[in-house]
Amino acid sequence: MITAIIIDDEAKGRFALRQKLQSYCTEVVVLAEAGDGIEAISAIEKHHPQLIFLDIEMPKMNGFEILNAIKEKNFYIIFTTAYDQYAIKAIRYAAFDYLLKPVDIGELKMAIESAISKENNQTKKQVELLQQNILHPKKQLNKLAIPTLDGLLFFDINEIVHPEAHSNYTNIYFEDRRKVMASKTLKDFGELLPESIFFRVHHSYLINLDHIKKYIKGDGGQIEMDNGCYVDVSRRKKEEFLKIIGHSNHVFILQNNARKNLIFHLT
């Protein structure tokens, strides 16, 4: 069994979620509901739930501000929200689960299974990462929580050289040749990492364009990354890749915003 509190300023939303939990997730016991930030903080401090369902958009005190006001965050969090692309991406960067309203029963079950299966000893650091990313909506999200078999690891995305598919997992390679196995698919990372920095050159590889050292021509070609690893370029991705980095007279120039121009000679 897992104890929970539902936090949502809309009574209909709280009722609908409670009904779905009672009907489809009987392992969850709802201890209390809260319609605003003050009620939420009081309920959490009184009941010490293992799980909270937390609405993001609420008047006076939103979900992020509620978290900021709670000192001991010894609970698992599932965010509930209407569609907000930036907020959802910030939530995913911090490796939290979320549910879109109206809540889908299948997604609710998956979120509960995730809550039950994970040890929740890193919520505080996740919240700090979430707050760091959410406070600057016009700024590129740059801090990422990477779920591994041993827990969460936190990195700046600029430290990642290339992710590589490994069945239902992903090997993340760094500039110093470190390798971390993440318990997410390459597709997940492809959806999460910014397209302005990362490009999928092959069904098995994403690359950080800032970490390219050399492009070697061939059927699809091959890229040498600055950590010494070589990554294949698929034939169907070659043309798109060359357009991204720019090319003329067998000299390739990578230009990305204000970053330093990098020149690659074909070998």
PDB file of C-alpha atoms in Angstrom:
ATOM      1  CA  MET A   1       0.000   0.000   0.000  1.00  0.00           C
ATOM      2  CA  ILE A   2       1.070   3.578  -0.625  1.00  0.00           C
ATOM      3  CA  THR A   3      -0.394   6.618   1.138  1.00  0.00           C
ATOM      4  CA  ALA A   4      -1.207   9.740  -0.869  1.00  0.00           C
ATOM      5  CA  ILE A   5      -2.529  13.302  -0.822  1.00  0.00           C
ATOM      6  CA  ILE A   6      -4.266  14.993  -3.759  1.00  0.00           C
ATOM      7  CA  ILE A   7      -3.464  18.702  -4.205  1.00  0.00           C
ATOM      8  CA  ASP A   8      -5.581  20.576  -6.756  1.00  0.00           C
ATOM      9  CA  ASP A   9      -7.503  23.841  -6.555  1.00  0.00           C
ATOM     10  CA  GLU A  10     -10.377  22.366  -8.617  1.00  0.00           C
ATOM     11  CA  ALA A  11     -12.770  20.197  -6.595  1.00  0.00           C
ATOM     12  CA  LYS A  12     -13.905  18.351  -9.727  1.00  0.00           C
ATOM     13  CA  GLY A  13     -10.289  17.473 -10.522  1.00  0.00           C
ATOM     14  CA  ARG A  14      -9.678  16.113  -7.033  1.00  0.00           C
ATOM     15  CA  PHE A  15     -12.895  14.070  -7.132  1.00  0.00           C
ATOM     16  CA  ALA A  16     -12.138  12.614 -10.573  1.00  0.00           C
ATOM     17  CA  LEU A  17      -8.613  11.580  -9.568  1.00  0.00           C
ATOM     18  CA  ARG A  18      -9.791  10.046  -6.289  1.00  0.00           C
ATOM     19  CA  GLN A  19     -12.449   8.029  -8.142  1.00  0.00           C
ATOM     20  CA  LYS A  20      -9.909   6.701 -10.649  1.00  0.00           C
ATOM     21  CA  LEU A  21      -7.517   5.747  -7.858  1.00  0.00           C
ATOM     22  CA  GLN A  22     -10.264   3.917  -5.953  1.00  0.00           C
ATOM     23  CA  SER A  23     -11.373   2.055  -9.086  1.00  0.00           C
ATOM     24  CA  TYR A  24      -8.071   1.267 -10.799  1.00  0.00           C
ATOM     25  CA  CYS A  25      -5.231   1.749  -8.274  1.00  0.00           C
ATOM     26  CA  THR A  26      -6.469   0.096  -5.098  1.00  0.00           C
ATOM     27  CA  GLU A  27      -2.937  -0.015  -3.683  1.00  0.00           C
ATOM     28  CA  VAL A  28      -3.163   3.761  -3.159  1.00  0.00           C
ATOM     29  CA  VAL A  29      -4.827   5.077   0.007  1.00  0.00           C
ATOM     30  CA  VAL A  30      -5.773   8.768  -0.221  1.00  0.00           C
ATOM     31  CA  LEU A  31      -5.296  10.298   3.239  1.00  0.00           C
ATOM     32  CA  ALA A  32      -6.384  13.849   2.414  1.00  0.00           C
ATOM     33  CA  GLU A  33      -7.114  16.433  -0.241  1.00  0.00           C
ATOM     34  CA  ALA A  34      -6.021  20.060  -0.448  1.00  0.00           C
ATOM     35  CA  GLY A  35      -7.437  22.913  -2.522  1.00  0.00           C
ATOM     36  CA  ASP A  36      -4.695  25.479  -1.978  1.00  0.00           C
ATOM     37  CA  GLY A  37      -1.105  25.863  -0.868  1.00  0.00           C
ATOM     38  CA  ILE A  38      -1.793  26.423   2.827  1.00  0.00           C
ATOM     39  CA  GLU A  39      -4.031  23.357   3.035  1.00  0.00           C
ATOM     40  CA  ALA A  40      -1.453  21.342   1.092  1.00  0.00           C
ATOM     41  CA  ILE A  41       1.447  22.204   3.380  1.00  0.00           C
ATOM     42  CA  SER A  42      -0.667  21.493   6.477  1.00  0.00           C
ATOM     43  CA  ALA A  43      -1.862  18.133   5.117  1.00  0.00           C
ATOM     44  CA  ILE A  44       1.659  17.023   4.168  1.00  0.00           C
ATOM     45  CA  GLU A  45       3.061  17.964   7.583  1.00  0.00           C
ATOM     46  CA  LYS A  46       0.181  16.202   9.347  1.00  0.00           C
ATOM     47  CA  HIS A  47      -0.052  12.974   7.341  1.00  0.00           C
ATOM     48  CA  HIS A  48       3.517  12.471   6.023  1.00  0.00           C
ATOM     49  CA  PRO A  49       2.322  10.808   2.786  1.00  0.00           C
ATOM     50  CA  GLN A  50       4.509   8.599   0.636  1.00  0.00           C
ATOM     51  CA  LEU A  51       3.081  10.183  -2.513  1.00  0.00           C
ATOM     52  CA  ILE A  52       1.531  13.505  -3.500  1.00  0.00           C
ATOM     53  CA  PHE A  53      -0.409  14.334  -6.648  1.00  0.00           C
ATOM     54  CA  LEU A  54       0.487  17.972  -7.195  1.00  0.00           C
ATOM     55  CA  ASP A  55      -1.298  20.367  -9.534  1.00  0.00           C
ATOM     56  CA  ILE A  56       1.057  22.951 -11.032  1.00  0.00           C
ATOM     57  CA  GLU A  57      -1.316  25.774 -11.959  1.00  0.00           C
ATOM     58  CA  MET A  58      -3.001  27.052  -8.804  1.00  0.00           C
ATOM     59  CA  PRO A  59      -3.785  30.628  -7.678  1.00  0.00           C
ATOM     60  CA  LYS A  60      -1.743  32.412  -4.997  1.00  0.00           C
ATOM     61  CA  MET A  61       0.687  29.506  -4.523  1.00  0.00           C
ATOM     62  CA  ASN A  62       1.458  27.164  -7.434  1.00  0.00           C
ATOM     63  CA  GLY A  63       2.826  23.650  -7.165  1.00  0.00           C
ATOM     64  CA  PHE A  64       6.467  24.713  -7.375  1.00  0.00           C
ATOM     65  CA  GLU A  65       5.998  27.298  -4.609  1.00  0.00           C
ATOM     66  CA  ILE A  66       4.364  24.666  -2.398  1.00  0.00           C
ATOM     67  CA  LEU A  67       7.399  22.423  -2.809  1.00  0.00           C
ATOM     68  CA  ASN A  68       9.682  25.339  -2.031  1.00  0.00           C
ATOM     69  CA  ALA A  69       7.824  25.926   1.256  1.00  0.00           C
ATOM     70  CA  ILE A  70       8.189  22.320   2.444  1.00  0.00           C
ATOM     71  CA  LYS A  71      11.506  21.617   4.174  1.00  0.00           C
ATOM     72  CA  GLU A  72      11.376  17.816   4.339  1.00  0.00           C
ATOM     73  CA  LYS A  73      10.454  16.420   0.931  1.00  0.00           C
ATOM     74  CA  ASN A  74      10.290  12.763   1.897  1.00  0.00           C
ATOM     75  CA  PHE A  75       7.632  11.783  -0.594  1.00  0.00           C
ATOM     76  CA  TYR A  76       7.263  10.813  -4.227  1.00  0.00           C
ATOM     77  CA  ILE A  77       5.742  13.474  -6.496  1.00  0.00           C
ATOM     78  CA  ILE A  78       3.455  13.012  -9.485  1.00  0.00           C
ATOM     79  CA  PHE A  79       2.623  16.341 -11.107  1.00  0.00           C
ATOM     80  CA  THR A  80      -0.806  16.895 -12.645  1.00  0.00           C
ATOM     81  CA  THR A  81      -1.205  19.643 -15.204  1.00  0.00           C
ATOM     82  CA  ALA A  82      -2.950  20.928 -18.275  1.00  0.00           C
ATOM     83  CA  TYR A  83      -0.611  21.103 -21.261  1.00  0.00           C
ATOM     84  CA  ASP A  84       2.289  23.488 -20.697  1.00  0.00           C
ATOM     85  CA  GLN A  85       5.208  22.557 -22.927  1.00  0.00           C
ATOM     86  CA  TYR A  86       7.931  24.356 -20.967  1.00  0.00           C
ATOM     87  CA  ALA A  87       6.759  23.188 -17.520  1.00  0.00           C
ATOM     88  CA  ILE A  88       6.446  19.598 -18.724  1.00  0.00           C
ATOM     89  CA  LYS A  89       9.941  19.662 -20.209  1.00  0.00           C
ATOM     90  CA  ALA A  90      11.368  21.041 -16.953  1.00  0.00           C
ATOM     91  CA  ILE A  91       9.571  18.251 -15.067  1.00  0.00           C
ATOM     92  CA  ARG A  92      11.024  15.626 -17.420  1.00  0.00           C
ATOM     93  CA  TYR A  93      14.528  17.132 -17.084  1.00  0.00           C
ATOM     94  CA  ALA A  94      14.248  16.562 -13.336  1.00  0.00           C
ATOM     95  CA  ALA A  95      13.009  12.976 -13.920  1.00  0.00           C
ATOM     96  CA  PHE A  96       9.613  13.454 -12.272  1.00  0.00           C
ATOM     97  CA  ASP A  97       6.442  11.711 -13.425  1.00  0.00           C
ATOM     98  CA  TYR A  98       3.517  13.821 -14.595  1.00  0.00           C
ATOM     99  CA  LEU A  99      -0.070  13.326 -15.719  1.00  0.00           C
ATOM    100  CA  LEU A 100      -1.927  15.479 -18.213  1.00  0.00           C
ATOM    101  CA  LYS A 101      -5.497  16.469 -17.408  1.00  0.00           C
ATOM    102  CA  PRO A 102      -7.907  14.836 -17.905  1.00  0.00           C
ATOM    103  CA  VAL A 103      -5.930  11.989 -16.363  1.00  0.00           C
ATOM    104  CA  ASP A 104      -5.629   8.883 -18.535  1.00  0.00           C
ATOM    105  CA  ILE A 105      -6.169   5.647 -16.595  1.00  0.00           C
ATOM    106  CA  GLY A 106      -3.313   3.789 -18.302  1.00  0.00           C
ATOM    107  CA  GLU A 107      -0.864   6.628 -17.621  1.00  0.00           C
ATOM    108  CA  LEU A 108      -2.082   6.828 -14.020  1.00  0.00           C
ATOM    109  CA  LYS A 109      -1.366   3.127 -13.491  1.00  0.00           C
ATOM    110  CA  MET A 110       2.122   3.500 -14.962  1.00  0.00           C
ATOM    111  CA  ALA A 111       2.872   6.490 -12.732  1.00  0.00           C
ATOM    112  CA  ILE A 112       1.754   4.571  -9.639  1.00  0.00           C
ATOM    113  CA  GLU A 113       3.890   1.566 -10.619  1.00  0.00           C
ATOM    114  CA  SER A 114       6.839   3.923 -11.016  1.00  0.00           C
ATOM    115  CA  ALA A 115       6.188   5.441  -7.577  1.00  0.00           C
ATOM    116  CA  ILE A 116       6.042   2.030  -5.929  1.00  0.00           C
ATOM    117  CA  SER A 117       9.165   0.682  -7.635  1.00  0.00           C
ATOM    118  CA  LYS A 118      11.507   3.596  -6.988  1.00  0.00           C
ATOM    119  CA  GLU A 119      13.357   4.448  -3.822  1.00  0.00           C
ATOM    120  CA  ASN A 120      12.581   8.095  -3.214  1.00  0.00           C
ATOM    121  CA  ASN A 121      15.785   9.341  -1.607  1.00  0.00           C
ATOM    122  CA  GLN A 122      16.635  12.073  -4.106  1.00  0.00           C
ATOM    123  CA  THR A 123      13.462  14.154  -4.192  1.00  0.00           C
ATOM    124  CA  LYS A 124      15.144  17.189  -2.626  1.00  0.00           C
ATOM    125  CA  LYS A 125      17.831  17.338  -5.286  1.00  0.00           C
ATOM    126  CA  GLN A 126      15.262  16.732  -8.025  1.00  0.00           C
ATOM    127  CA  VAL A 127      13.175  19.631  -6.720  1.00  0.00           C
ATOM    128  CA  GLU A 128      16.236  21.868  -6.633  1.00  0.00           C
ATOM    129  CA  LEU A 129      16.971  20.971 -10.249  1.00  0.00           C
ATOM    130  CA  LEU A 130      13.345  21.552 -11.238  1.00  0.00           C
ATOM    131  CA  GLN A 131      13.282  24.956  -9.554  1.00  0.00           C
ATOM    132  CA  GLN A 132      16.571  25.928 -11.159  1.00  0.00           C
ATOM    133  CA  ASN A 133      15.192  25.111 -14.609  1.00  0.00           C
ATOM    134  CA  ILE A 134      11.660  26.462 -14.124  1.00  0.00           C
ATOM    135  CA  LEU A 135      12.689  29.887 -12.810  1.00  0.00           C
ATOM    136  CA  HIS A 136      14.082  30.958 -16.186  1.00  0.00           C
ATOM    137  CA  PRO A 137      11.465  30.085 -18.836  1.00  0.00           C
ATOM    138  CA  LYS A 138      13.351  31.908 -21.600  1.00  0.00           C
ATOM    139  CA  LYS A 139      16.632  30.191 -20.835  1.00  0.00           C
ATOM    140  CA  GLN A 140      17.768  26.914 -22.395  1.00  0.00           C
ATOM    141  CA  LEU A 141      17.228  24.063 -19.942  1.00  0.00           C
ATOM    142  CA  ASN A 142      20.683  22.755 -19.160  1.00  0.00           C
ATOM    143  CA  LYS A 143      20.527  20.557 -16.064  1.00  0.00           C
ATOM    144  CA  LEU A 144      19.353  16.972 -16.486  1.00  0.00           C
ATOM    145  CA  ALA A 145      18.591  14.161 -14.031  1.00  0.00           C
ATOM    146  CA  ILE A 146      19.591  10.843 -15.608  1.00  0.00           C
ATOM    147  CA  PRO A 147      17.856   7.770 -14.143  1.00  0.00           C
ATOM    148  CA  THR A 148      20.163   4.766 -13.765  1.00  0.00           C
ATOM    149  CA  LEU A 149      19.744   1.350 -12.180  1.00  0.00           C
ATOM    150  CA  ASP A 150      21.393   2.733  -9.028  1.00  0.00           C
ATOM    151  CA  GLY A 151      19.432   6.000  -8.787  1.00  0.00           C
ATOM    152  CA  LEU A 152      19.578   9.459 -10.321  1.00  0.00           C
ATOM    153  CA  LEU A 153      22.707  11.195 -11.569  1.00  0.00           C
ATOM    154  CA  PHE A 154      22.701  14.921 -12.317  1.00  0.00           C
ATOM    155  CA  PHE A 155      24.599  16.487 -15.216  1.00  0.00           C
ATOM    156  CA  ASP A 156      24.852  19.599 -17.313  1.00  0.00           C
ATOM    157  CA  ILE A 157      23.705  18.584 -20.805  1.00  0.00           C
ATOM    158  CA  ASN A 158      26.803  20.227 -22.284  1.00  0.00           C
ATOM    159  CA  GLU A 159      28.892  17.527 -20.588  1.00  0.00           C
ATOM    160  CA  ILE A 160      27.211  14.825 -22.706  1.00  0.00           C
ATOM    161  CA  VAL A 161      29.156  13.909 -25.872  1.00  0.00           C
ATOM    162  CA  HIS A 162      26.893  11.237 -27.302  1.00  0.00           C
ATOM    163  CA  PRO A 163      24.127   8.905 -26.133  1.00  0.00           C
ATOM    164  CA  GLU A 164      24.108   5.413 -27.657  1.00  0.00           C
ATOM    165  CA  ALA A 165      21.157   3.015 -27.802  1.00  0.00           C
ATOM    166  CA  HIS A 166      21.582  -0.182 -25.797  1.00  0.00           C
ATOM    167  CA  SER A 167      18.356  -2.205 -26.074  1.00  0.00           C
ATOM    168  CA  ASN A 168      15.830  -0.483 -23.768  1.00  0.00           C
ATOM    169  CA  TYR A 169      18.627   1.451 -22.095  1.00  0.00           C
ATOM    170  CA  THR A 170      21.026   4.173 -23.241  1.00  0.00           C
ATOM    171  CA  ASN A 171      24.770   4.487 -22.721  1.00  0.00           C
ATOM    172  CA  ILE A 172      25.691   8.130 -22.097  1.00  0.00           C
ATOM    173  CA  TYR A 173      29.291   9.020 -23.014  1.00  0.00           C
ATOM    174  CA  PHE A 174      31.095  12.063 -21.621  1.00  0.00           C
ATOM    175  CA  GLU A 175      34.111  14.076 -22.691  1.00  0.00           C
ATOM    176  CA  ASP A 176      36.397  12.379 -20.150  1.00  0.00           C
ATOM    177  CA  ARG A 177      35.337   8.949 -21.555  1.00  0.00           C
ATOM    178  CA  ARG A 178      33.060   8.194 -18.619  1.00  0.00           C
ATOM    179  CA  LYS A 179      30.051   6.054 -19.512  1.00  0.00           C
ATOM    180  CA  VAL A 180      26.739   5.896 -17.666  1.00  0.00           C
ATOM    181  CA  MET A 181      23.932   3.475 -18.476  1.00  0.00           C
ATOM    182  CA  ALA A 182      20.580   5.263 -18.271  1.00  0.00           C
ATOM    183  CA  SER A 183      17.296   3.427 -17.772  1.00  0.00           C
ATOM    184  CA  LYS A 184      15.612   5.353 -20.599  1.00  0.00           C
ATOM    185  CA  THR A 185      15.589   4.687 -24.326  1.00  0.00           C
ATOM    186  CA  LEU A 186      17.472   6.707 -26.909  1.00  0.00           C
ATOM    187  CA  LYS A 187      14.082   7.867 -28.186  1.00  0.00           C
ATOM    188  CA  ASP A 188      13.370   9.354 -24.745  1.00  0.00           C
ATOM    189  CA  PHE A 189      16.608  11.313 -24.851  1.00  0.00           C
ATOM    190  CA  GLY A 190      15.927  12.365 -28.433  1.00  0.00           C
ATOM    191  CA  GLU A 191      12.636  13.909 -27.332  1.00  0.00           C
ATOM    192  CA  LEU A 192      14.203  15.542 -24.287  1.00  0.00           C
ATOM    193  CA  LEU A 193      17.556  16.960 -25.399  1.00  0.00           C
ATOM    194  CA  PRO A 194      17.498  20.234 -27.391  1.00  0.00           C
ATOM    195  CA  GLU A 195      17.593  19.887 -31.176  1.00  0.00           C
ATOM    196  CA  SER A 196      19.818  22.961 -31.389  1.00  0.00           C
ATOM    197  CA  ILE A 197      22.601  20.967 -29.704  1.00  0.00           C
ATOM    198  CA  PHE A 198      21.852  17.263 -30.270  1.00  0.00           C
ATOM    199  CA  PHE A 199      21.274  15.517 -33.599  1.00  0.00           C
ATOM    200  CA  ARG A 200      20.344  11.882 -34.261  1.00  0.00           C
ATOM    201  CA  VAL A 201      22.837  10.796 -36.919  1.00  0.00           C
ATOM    202  CA  HIS A 202      21.923   7.113 -36.727  1.00  0.00           C
ATOM    203  CA  HIS A 203      19.171   4.960 -35.192  1.00  0.00           C
ATOM    204  CA  SER A 204      21.711   4.041 -32.501  1.00  0.00           C
ATOM    205  CA  TYR A 205      23.318   7.440 -31.858  1.00  0.00           C
ATOM    206  CA  LEU A 206      22.632  10.996 -30.810  1.00  0.00           C
ATOM    207  CA  ILE A 207      25.563  13.407 -30.934  1.00  0.00           C
ATOM    208  CA  ASN A 208      26.305  16.709 -29.252  1.00  0.00           C
ATOM    209  CA  LEU A 209      27.217  19.048 -32.139  1.00  0.00           C
ATOM    210  CA  ASP A 210      29.537  20.983 -29.824  1.00  0.00           C
ATOM    211  CA  HIS A 211      31.693  17.891 -29.337  1.00  0.00           C
ATOM    212  CA  ILE A 212      32.384  16.980 -32.976  1.00  0.00           C
ATOM    213  CA  LYS A 213      36.074  16.745 -33.807  1.00  0.00           C
ATOM    214  CA  LYS A 214      36.055  15.421 -37.379  1.00  0.00           C
ATOM    215  CA  TYR A 215      33.733  14.130 -40.090  1.00  0.00           C
ATOM    216  CA  ILE A 216      35.110  11.342 -42.277  1.00  0.00           C
ATOM    217  CA  LYS A 217      33.356  10.903 -45.611  1.00  0.00           C
ATOM    218  CA  GLY A 218      31.972   7.554 -46.711  1.00  0.00           C
ATOM    219  CA  ASP A 219      28.701   5.864 -47.647  1.00  0.00           C
ATOM    220  CA  GLY A 220      27.091   7.525 -44.672  1.00  0.00           C
ATOM    221  CA  GLY A 221      30.275   8.741 -43.139  1.00  0.00           C
ATOM    222  CA  GLN A 222      31.705   8.644 -39.675  1.00  0.00           C
ATOM    223  CA  ILE A 223      32.189  11.264 -36.983  1.00  0.00           C
ATOM    224  CA  GLU A 224      35.067  11.409 -34.547  1.00  0.00           C
ATOM    225  CA  MET A 225      33.922  12.965 -31.277  1.00  0.00           C
ATOM    226  CA  ASP A 226      36.312  14.895 -29.066  1.00  0.00           C
ATOM    227  CA  ASN A 227      36.299  12.086 -26.471  1.00  0.00           C
ATOM    228  CA  GLY A 228      37.950   9.811 -29.057  1.00  0.00           C
ATOM    229  CA  CYS A 229      34.799   7.819 -29.905  1.00  0.00           C
ATOM    230  CA  TYR A 230      33.682   7.234 -33.494  1.00  0.00           C
ATOM    231  CA  VAL A 231      30.005   7.417 -34.434  1.00  0.00           C
ATOM    232  CA  ASP A 232      28.503   6.167 -37.710  1.00  0.00           C
ATOM    233  CA  VAL A 233      26.260   8.400 -39.808  1.00  0.00           C
ATOM    234  CA  SER A 234      23.426   6.550 -41.550  1.00  0.00           C
ATOM    235  CA  ARG A 235      22.980   7.106 -45.283  1.00  0.00           C
ATOM    236  CA  ARG A 236      19.527   8.579 -44.825  1.00  0.00           C
ATOM    237  CA  LYS A 237      20.814  11.053 -42.219  1.00  0.00           C
ATOM    238  CA  LYS A 238      23.949  12.115 -44.089  1.00  0.00           C
ATOM    239  CA  GLU A 239      22.417  14.899 -46.181  1.00  0.00           C
ATOM    240  CA  GLU A 240      20.565  16.419 -43.233  1.00  0.00           C
ATOM    241  CA  PHE A 241      23.684  16.247 -41.084  1.00  0.00           C
ATOM    242  CA  LEU A 242      25.815  17.985 -43.714  1.00  0.00           C
ATOM    243  CA  LYS A 243      23.218  20.726 -44.057  1.00  0.00           C
ATOM    244  CA  ILE A 244      23.302  21.297 -40.321  1.00  0.00           C
ATOM    245  CA  ILE A 245      27.054  21.707 -40.088  1.00  0.00           C
ATOM    246  CA  GLY A 246      27.315  23.570 -43.441  1.00  0.00           C
ATOM    247  CA  HIS A 247      29.713  22.538 -46.184  1.00  0.00           C
ATOM    248  CA  SER A 248      31.741  23.853 -49.116  1.00  0.00           C
ATOM    249  CA  ASN A 249      34.890  22.754 -50.973  1.00  0.00           C
ATOM    250  CA  HIS A 250      35.351  19.688 -48.750  1.00  0.00           C
ATOM    251  CA  VAL A 251      35.614  21.874 -45.632  1.00  0.00           C
ATOM    252  CA  PHE A 252      32.848  21.595 -43.063  1.00  0.00           C
ATOM    253  CA  ILE A 253      32.027  24.397 -40.639  1.00  0.00           C
ATOM    254  CA  LEU A 254      29.791  23.960 -37.613  1.00  0.00           C
ATOM    255  CA  GLN A 255      28.087  27.149 -36.522  1.00  0.00           C
ATOM    256  CA  ASN A 256      25.710  27.038 -33.573  1.00  0.00           C
ATOM    257  CA  ASN A 257      24.518  30.373 -32.160  1.00  0.00           C
ATOM    258  CA  ALA A 258      27.471  32.302 -30.704  1.00  0.00           C
ATOM    259  CA  ARG A 259      29.706  29.248 -30.313  1.00  0.00           C
ATOM    260  CA  LYS A 260      33.184  29.156 -31.774  1.00  0.00           C
ATOM    261  CA  ASN A 261      33.356  27.985 -35.398  1.00  0.00           C
ATOM    262  CA  LEU A 262      34.848  24.513 -35.722  1.00  0.00           C
ATOM    263  CA  ILE A 263      36.433  23.437 -39.019  1.00  0.00           C
ATOM    264  CA  PHE A 264      36.523  19.819 -40.175  1.00  0.00           C
ATOM    265  CA  HIS A 265      38.564  18.587 -43.159  1.00  0.00           C
ATOM    266  CA  LEU A 266      37.436  15.465 -44.925  1.00  0.00           C
ATOM    267  CA  THR A 267      39.952  12.668 -44.640  1.00  0.00           C
TER     268      THR A 267
END
